[in-house]
Coordinates of N, CA and C in Angstrom, one line a residue:
M1 N 9.2 -6.1 1.7 CA 9.9 -4.9 1.6 C 11.4 -5.3 1.6
T2 N 12.1 -4.8 0.6 CA 13.6 -5.0 0.5 C 14.3 -3.7 0.8
V3 N 15.1 -3.7 1.8 CA 15.8 -2.5 2.3 C 17.2 -2.9 2.5
E4 N 18.2 -2.0 2.2 CA 19.6 -2.2 2.4 C 19.9 -1.5 3.8
F5 N 20.4 -2.3 4.7 CA 20.7 -1.8 6.0 C 22.3 -1.8 6.3
S6 N 23.0 -2.2 5.3 CA 24.5 -2.1 5.5 C 24.9 -0.7 5.6
G7 N 25.8 -0.4 6.5 CA 26.3 1.0 6.7 C 25.4 1.8 7.6
T8 N 24.3 1.3 8.1 CA 23.4 2.0 8.9 C 23.9 1.9 10.4
M9 N 23.5 2.9 11.2 CA 23.9 2.9 12.6 C 22.8 2.1 13.4
W10 N 23.2 1.0 14.0 CA 22.3 0.2 14.8 C 22.4 0.6 16.3
R11 N 21.3 0.6 17.0 CA 21.4 0.9 18.4 C 20.6 -0.1 19.2
K12 N 21.1 -0.4 20.3 CA 20.4 -1.4 21.2 C 19.2 -0.8 21.9
S13 N 18.2 -1.6 22.1 CA 17.0 -1.2 22.8 C 17.4 -0.7 24.2
S14 N 16.8 0.4 24.6 CA 17.0 0.9 25.9 C 16.5 -0.1 27.0
R15 N 15.6 -1.0 26.6 CA 15.0 -2.0 27.5 C 15.9 -3.2 27.6
S16 N 17.0 -3.3 26.9 CA 17.8 -4.5 26.9 C 18.6 -4.6 28.2
G17 N 19.0 -3.4 28.7 CA 19.8 -3.4 30.0 C 21.1 -4.1 29.9
G18 N 21.7 -4.4 31.0 CA 22.9 -5.1 31.1 C 22.7 -6.4 31.9
G19 N 23.6 -6.7 32.7 CA 23.5 -7.8 33.7 C 22.9 -9.1 33.2
G20 N 23.4 -9.6 32.1 CA 23.0 -10.9 31.7 C 21.6 -11.1 31.0
N21 N 21.0 -10.0 30.6 CA 19.7 -10.0 29.9 C 20.0 -10.5 28.5
A22 N 19.6 -11.7 28.2 CA 19.9 -12.3 26.9 C 18.9 -11.9 25.8
N23 N 17.8 -11.2 26.1 CA 16.8 -10.8 25.1 C 17.0 -9.4 24.6
C24 N 18.0 -9.2 23.7 CA 18.3 -7.9 23.2 C 18.0 -7.8 21.7
V25 N 17.5 -6.6 21.4 CA 17.2 -6.3 20.0 C 17.9 -5.0 19.7
E26 N 18.2 -4.8 18.4 CA 18.8 -3.5 17.9 C 17.9 -3.0 16.8
V27 N 17.8 -1.7 16.6 CA 17.0 -1.1 15.6 C 17.9 -0.1 14.8
A28 N 17.5 0.1 13.5 CA 18.2 1.0 12.7 C 17.2 1.6 11.7
V29 N 17.4 2.9 11.3 CA 16.6 3.5 10.3 C 17.3 3.6 9.0
A30 N 16.7 3.2 7.9 CA 17.3 3.2 6.5 C 16.2 3.8 5.6
G31 N 16.3 5.1 5.4 CA 15.3 5.8 4.5 C 13.9 5.8 5.2
S32 N 12.9 5.2 4.6 CA 11.6 5.1 5.1 C 11.3 3.8 5.8
A33 N 12.3 3.1 6.2 CA 12.1 1.8 6.8 C 12.9 1.7 8.1
V34 N 12.4 0.9 9.0 CA 13.1 0.6 10.3 C 13.4 -0.9 10.3
G35 N 14.6 -1.2 10.7 CA 15.0 -2.6 10.8 C 15.2 -3.0 12.2
V36 N 14.9 -4.3 12.5 CA 15.0 -4.8 13.8 C 15.8 -6.1 13.7
R37 N 16.8 -6.3 14.5 CA 17.6 -7.6 14.5 C 18.0 -8.0 15.9
D38 N 18.3 -9.2 16.0 CA 18.8 -9.8 17.3 C 20.3 -9.4 17.5
S39 N 20.5 -8.7 18.6 CA 21.9 -8.2 18.8 C 22.9 -9.3 19.0
K40 N 22.5 -10.5 19.4 CA 23.4 -11.6 19.6 C 23.7 -12.3 18.3
S41 N 22.9 -12.1 17.3 CA 23.1 -12.8 15.9 C 22.8 -11.7 14.8
P42 N 23.5 -10.7 14.7 CA 23.2 -9.6 13.8 C 23.2 -10.1 12.3
G43 N 23.9 -11.1 12.0 CA 24.0 -11.6 10.6 C 22.8 -12.5 10.3
A44 N 22.0 -12.9 11.3 CA 20.9 -13.8 11.0 C 19.8 -13.3 10.2
G45 N 19.7 -12.0 10.1 CA 18.6 -11.4 9.3 C 18.0 -10.2 10.0
V46 N 17.2 -9.4 9.3 CA 16.6 -8.2 9.7 C 15.1 -8.2 9.4
L47 N 14.3 -7.9 10.3 CA 12.9 -7.6 10.0 C 12.8 -6.2 9.7
A48 N 12.2 -5.8 8.5 CA 12.0 -4.5 8.1 C 10.6 -4.1 8.1
F49 N 10.3 -2.9 8.6 CA 9.0 -2.3 8.7 C 8.9 -0.9 8.1
P50 N 7.8 -0.5 7.5 CA 7.7 0.9 7.1 C 7.8 1.8 8.3
A51 N 8.5 2.9 8.2 CA 8.7 3.7 9.4 C 7.4 4.2 10.1
A52 N 6.3 4.5 9.3 CA 5.1 4.9 9.8 C 4.4 3.8 10.7
R53 N 4.5 2.6 10.2 CA 4.0 1.4 11.0 C 4.8 1.2 12.3
W54 N 6.1 1.4 12.2 CA 6.9 1.2 13.4 C 6.6 2.3 14.4
A55 N 6.4 3.5 13.9 CA 6.0 4.6 14.9 C 4.7 4.3 15.5
S56 N 3.7 3.8 14.8 CA 2.4 3.4 15.4 C 2.6 2.3 16.4
F57 N 3.4 1.3 16.1 CA 3.7 0.2 17.1 C 4.3 0.8 18.4
V58 N 5.3 1.7 18.2 CA 5.9 2.3 19.4 C 4.9 3.1 20.2
R59 N 4.1 3.9 19.6 CA 3.1 4.6 20.3 C 2.1 3.7 21.1
C60 N 1.8 2.6 20.5 CA 0.9 1.7 21.2 C 1.5 1.1 22.4
L61 N 2.8 0.9 22.4 CA 3.6 0.4 23.6 C 3.5 1.4 24.7
G62 N 3.5 2.7 24.4 CA 3.5 3.7 25.5 C 2.1 3.9 26.0
S63 N 1.1 3.3 25.4 CA -0.3 3.6 25.9 C -0.7 2.8 27.1

């Protein structure tokens, strides 16, 4: 899946917290895709998922 994420609003995971937690991710929505990237290295690349698949993944986390 090729998706353009430039100009999208990235937000940090609510689970990232503060206080020295080095394991942080950011997510952004671009059309029908959701991107995930490392907040420490935002230029290193983005994993893109179809929005429906991402929603299914998030629902499974809450179960």
